[in-house]
PDB file of C-alpha atoms in Angstrom:
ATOM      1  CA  UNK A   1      -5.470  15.529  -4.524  1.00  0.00           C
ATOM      2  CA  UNK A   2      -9.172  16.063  -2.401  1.00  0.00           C
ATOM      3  CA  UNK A   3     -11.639  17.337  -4.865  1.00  0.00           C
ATOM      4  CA  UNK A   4     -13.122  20.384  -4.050  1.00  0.00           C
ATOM      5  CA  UNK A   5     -11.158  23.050  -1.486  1.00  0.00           C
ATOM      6  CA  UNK A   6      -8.292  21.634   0.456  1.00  0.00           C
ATOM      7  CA  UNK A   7      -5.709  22.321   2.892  1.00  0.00           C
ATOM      8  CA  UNK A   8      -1.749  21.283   2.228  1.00  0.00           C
ATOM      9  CA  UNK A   9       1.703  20.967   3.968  1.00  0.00           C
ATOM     10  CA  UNK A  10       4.510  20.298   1.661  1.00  0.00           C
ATOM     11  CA  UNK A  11       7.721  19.839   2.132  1.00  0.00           C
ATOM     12  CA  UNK A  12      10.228  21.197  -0.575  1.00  0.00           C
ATOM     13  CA  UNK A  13      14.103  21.035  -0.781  1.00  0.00           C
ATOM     14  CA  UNK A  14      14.213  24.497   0.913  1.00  0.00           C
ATOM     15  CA  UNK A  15      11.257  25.411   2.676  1.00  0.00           C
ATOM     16  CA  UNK A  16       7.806  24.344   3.684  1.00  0.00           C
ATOM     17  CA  UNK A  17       4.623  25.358   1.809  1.00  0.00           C
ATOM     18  CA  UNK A  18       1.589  25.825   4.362  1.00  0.00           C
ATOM     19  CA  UNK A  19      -1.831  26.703   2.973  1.00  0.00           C
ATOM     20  CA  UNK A  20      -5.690  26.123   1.630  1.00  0.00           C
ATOM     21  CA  UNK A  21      -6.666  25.667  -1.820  1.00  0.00           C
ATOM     22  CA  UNK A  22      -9.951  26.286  -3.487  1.00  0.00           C
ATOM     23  CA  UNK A  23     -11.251  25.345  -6.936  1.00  0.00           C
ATOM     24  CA  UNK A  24     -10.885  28.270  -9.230  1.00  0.00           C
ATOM     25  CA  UNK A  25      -7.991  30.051  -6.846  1.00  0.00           C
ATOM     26  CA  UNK A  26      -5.762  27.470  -6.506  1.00  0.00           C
ATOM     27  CA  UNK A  27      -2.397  28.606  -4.750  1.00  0.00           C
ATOM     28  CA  UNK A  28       0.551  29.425  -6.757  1.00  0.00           C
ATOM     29  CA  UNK A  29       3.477  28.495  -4.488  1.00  0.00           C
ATOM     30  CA  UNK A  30       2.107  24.960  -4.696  1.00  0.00           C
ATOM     31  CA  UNK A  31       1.380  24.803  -8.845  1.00  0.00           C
ATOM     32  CA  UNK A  32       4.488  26.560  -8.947  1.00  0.00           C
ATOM     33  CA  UNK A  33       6.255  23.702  -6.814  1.00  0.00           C
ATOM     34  CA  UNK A  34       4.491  20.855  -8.481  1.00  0.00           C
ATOM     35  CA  UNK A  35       5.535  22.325 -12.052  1.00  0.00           C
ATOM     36  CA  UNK A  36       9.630  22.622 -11.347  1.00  0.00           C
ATOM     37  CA  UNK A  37       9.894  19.231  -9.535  1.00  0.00           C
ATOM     38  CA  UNK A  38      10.877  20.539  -6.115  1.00  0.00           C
ATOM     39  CA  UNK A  39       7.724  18.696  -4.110  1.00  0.00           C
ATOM     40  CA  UNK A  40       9.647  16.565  -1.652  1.00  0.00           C
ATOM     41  CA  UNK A  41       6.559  15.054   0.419  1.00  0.00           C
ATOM     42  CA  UNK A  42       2.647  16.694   1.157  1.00  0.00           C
ATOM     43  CA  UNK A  43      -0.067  16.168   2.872  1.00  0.00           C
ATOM     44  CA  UNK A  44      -3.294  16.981   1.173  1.00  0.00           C
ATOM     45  CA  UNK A  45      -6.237  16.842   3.312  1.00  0.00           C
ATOM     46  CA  UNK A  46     -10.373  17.810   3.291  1.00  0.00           C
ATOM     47  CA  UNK A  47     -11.387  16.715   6.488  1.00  0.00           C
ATOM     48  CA  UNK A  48     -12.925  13.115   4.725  1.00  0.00           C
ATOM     49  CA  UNK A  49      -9.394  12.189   3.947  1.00  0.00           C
ATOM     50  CA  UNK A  50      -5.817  12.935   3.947  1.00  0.00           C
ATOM     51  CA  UNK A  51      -3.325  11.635   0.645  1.00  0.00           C
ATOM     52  CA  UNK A  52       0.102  11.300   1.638  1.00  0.00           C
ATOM     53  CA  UNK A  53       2.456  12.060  -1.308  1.00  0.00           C
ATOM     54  CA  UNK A  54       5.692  11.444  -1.105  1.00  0.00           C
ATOM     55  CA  UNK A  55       9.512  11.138  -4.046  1.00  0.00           C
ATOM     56  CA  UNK A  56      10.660   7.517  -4.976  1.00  0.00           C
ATOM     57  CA  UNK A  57      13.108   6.821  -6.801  1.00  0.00           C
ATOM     58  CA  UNK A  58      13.121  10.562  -8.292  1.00  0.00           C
ATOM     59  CA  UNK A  59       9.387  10.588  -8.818  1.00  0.00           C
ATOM     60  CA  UNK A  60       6.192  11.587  -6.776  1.00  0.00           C
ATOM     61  CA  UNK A  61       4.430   8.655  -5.087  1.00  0.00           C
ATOM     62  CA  UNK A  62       0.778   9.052  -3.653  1.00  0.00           C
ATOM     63  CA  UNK A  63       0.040   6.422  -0.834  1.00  0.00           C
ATOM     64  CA  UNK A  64      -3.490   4.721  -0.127  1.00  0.00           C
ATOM     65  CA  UNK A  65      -5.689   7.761   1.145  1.00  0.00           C
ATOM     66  CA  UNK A  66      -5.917   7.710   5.088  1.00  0.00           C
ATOM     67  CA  UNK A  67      -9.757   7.812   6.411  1.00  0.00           C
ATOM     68  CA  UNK A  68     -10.775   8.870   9.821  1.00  0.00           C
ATOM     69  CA  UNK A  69     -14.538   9.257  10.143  1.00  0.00           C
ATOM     70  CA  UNK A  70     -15.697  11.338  12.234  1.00  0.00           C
ATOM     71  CA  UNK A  71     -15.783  10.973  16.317  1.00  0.00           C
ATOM     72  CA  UNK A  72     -19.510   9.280  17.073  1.00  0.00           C
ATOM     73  CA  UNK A  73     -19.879   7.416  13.911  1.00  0.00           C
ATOM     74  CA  UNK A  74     -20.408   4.099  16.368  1.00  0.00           C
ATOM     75  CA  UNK A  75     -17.863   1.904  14.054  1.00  0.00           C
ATOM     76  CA  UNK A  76     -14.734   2.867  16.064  1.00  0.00           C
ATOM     77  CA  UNK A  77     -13.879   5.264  18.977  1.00  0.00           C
ATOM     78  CA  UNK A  78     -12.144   8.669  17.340  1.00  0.00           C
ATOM     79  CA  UNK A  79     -10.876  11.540  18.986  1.00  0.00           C
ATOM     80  CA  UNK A  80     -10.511  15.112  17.242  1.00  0.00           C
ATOM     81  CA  UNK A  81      -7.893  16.887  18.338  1.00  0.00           C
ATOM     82  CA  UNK A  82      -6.689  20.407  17.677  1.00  0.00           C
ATOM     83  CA  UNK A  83      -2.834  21.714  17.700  1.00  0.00           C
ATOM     84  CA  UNK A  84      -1.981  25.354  18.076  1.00  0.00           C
ATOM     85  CA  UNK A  85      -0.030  26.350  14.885  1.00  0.00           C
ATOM     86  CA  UNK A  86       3.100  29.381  16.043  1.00  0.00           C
ATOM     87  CA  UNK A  87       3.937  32.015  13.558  1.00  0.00           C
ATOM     88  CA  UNK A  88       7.140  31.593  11.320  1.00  0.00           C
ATOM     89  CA  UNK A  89       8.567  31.925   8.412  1.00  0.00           C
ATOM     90  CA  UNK A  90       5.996  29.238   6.549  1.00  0.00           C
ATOM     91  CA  UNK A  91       3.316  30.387   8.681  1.00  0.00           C
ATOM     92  CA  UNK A  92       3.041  34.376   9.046  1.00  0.00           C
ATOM     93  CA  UNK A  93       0.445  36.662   8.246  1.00  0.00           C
ATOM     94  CA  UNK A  94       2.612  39.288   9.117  1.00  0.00           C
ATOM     95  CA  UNK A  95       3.347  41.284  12.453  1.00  0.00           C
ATOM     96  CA  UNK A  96       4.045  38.481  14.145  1.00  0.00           C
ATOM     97  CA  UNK A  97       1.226  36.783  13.517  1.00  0.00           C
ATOM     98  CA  UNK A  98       0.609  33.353  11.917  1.00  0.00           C
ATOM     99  CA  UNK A  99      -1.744  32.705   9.147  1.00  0.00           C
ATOM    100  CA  UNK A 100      -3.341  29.606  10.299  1.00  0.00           C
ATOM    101  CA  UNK A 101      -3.520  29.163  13.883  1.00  0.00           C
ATOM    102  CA  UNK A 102      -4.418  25.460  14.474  1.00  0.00           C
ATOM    103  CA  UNK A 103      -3.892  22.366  12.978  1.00  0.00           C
ATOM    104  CA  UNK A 104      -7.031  19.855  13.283  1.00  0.00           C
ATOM    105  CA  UNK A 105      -6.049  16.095  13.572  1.00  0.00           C
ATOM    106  CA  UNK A 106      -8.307  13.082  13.911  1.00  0.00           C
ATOM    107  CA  UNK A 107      -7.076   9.998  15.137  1.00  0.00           C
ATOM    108  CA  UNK A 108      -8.989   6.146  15.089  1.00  0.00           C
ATOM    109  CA  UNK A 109      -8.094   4.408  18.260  1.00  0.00           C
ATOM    110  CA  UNK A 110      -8.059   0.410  18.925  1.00  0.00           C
ATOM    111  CA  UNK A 111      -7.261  -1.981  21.455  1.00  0.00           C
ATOM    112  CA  UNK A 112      -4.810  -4.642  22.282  1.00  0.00           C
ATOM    113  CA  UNK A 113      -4.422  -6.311  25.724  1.00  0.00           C
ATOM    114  CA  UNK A 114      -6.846  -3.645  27.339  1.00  0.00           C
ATOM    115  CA  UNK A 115      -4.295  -1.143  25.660  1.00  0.00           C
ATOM    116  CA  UNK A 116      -5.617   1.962  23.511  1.00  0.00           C
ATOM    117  CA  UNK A 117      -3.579   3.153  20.708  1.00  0.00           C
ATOM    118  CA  UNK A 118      -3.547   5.477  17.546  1.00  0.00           C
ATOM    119  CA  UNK A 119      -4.080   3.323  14.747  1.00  0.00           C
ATOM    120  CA  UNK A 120      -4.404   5.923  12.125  1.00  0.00           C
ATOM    121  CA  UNK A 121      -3.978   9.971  12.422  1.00  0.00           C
ATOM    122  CA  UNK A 122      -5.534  12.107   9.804  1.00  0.00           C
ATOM    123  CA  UNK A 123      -4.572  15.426   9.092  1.00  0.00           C
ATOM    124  CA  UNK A 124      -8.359  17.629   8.819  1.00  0.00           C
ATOM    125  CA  UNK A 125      -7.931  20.997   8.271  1.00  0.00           C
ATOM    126  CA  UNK A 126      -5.957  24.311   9.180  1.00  0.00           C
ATOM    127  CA  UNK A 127      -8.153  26.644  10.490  1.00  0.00           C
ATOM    128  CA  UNK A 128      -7.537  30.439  10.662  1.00  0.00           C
ATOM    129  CA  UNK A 129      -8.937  32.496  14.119  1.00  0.00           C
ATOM    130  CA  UNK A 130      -7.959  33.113  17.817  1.00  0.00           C
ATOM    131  CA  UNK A 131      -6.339  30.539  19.399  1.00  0.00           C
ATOM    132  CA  UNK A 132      -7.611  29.884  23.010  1.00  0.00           C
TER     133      UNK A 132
END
């Protein structure tokens, strides 16, 4: 996993876990999780890179780290984009009201035949806040 604080998705058998972790405070649902086994796939991500984890063959796989630096670096064109987040049952901060409210992705574009295209997408960060 990212050192330092990070923000997850996980998919278990029965539900989705949805959240930030900090050094010192790490969440419970997700130690909890990783201790009985039920970890299907997650996405761990700091906003330098996102670690795709995922079961094979009965036991957790981690993938080669994805890397999307930031838009204006001058190596490759980027674009940040930001995805509103609803409330539900993964999601709520109660009264209707969802915990995180966006989802920040970046995505590495290239070229073929005068043709843009995602090459990579890289899950950044939930962020918390009003949407709008």
């Amino acid at each position: 996993m990212p050192k330092g604080s990070f923000s997850f998705i996980v998919h278990l058998f029965d539900r989705l876990l949805v959240g930030i972790s900090h050094p010192g405070q790490e969440d419970g649902r997700l130690l909890q999780a990783l201790e009985r086994d039920e970890v299907l796939e997650g996405h761990f991500f700091d906003g330098s890179m996102e670690i795709y984890v995922s079961r094979v063959n009965g036991e957790l796989t981690a993938y080669e780290p994805i890397v999307v630096k930031e838009p204006g670096n001058g190596e490759y064109d980027v674009i940040e984009r930001s995805y509103e987040l609803e409330e539900a049952p993964y999601n709520t901060a109660g009264k209707g009201k969802p915990k995180y409210n966006r989802l920040v992705v970046r995505e590495r574009i290239a070229y073929e035949d005068d043709l843009a295209y995602v090459k990579y997408a890289m899950l950044c960060r939930l962020e918390r806040g009003d949407v709008g």
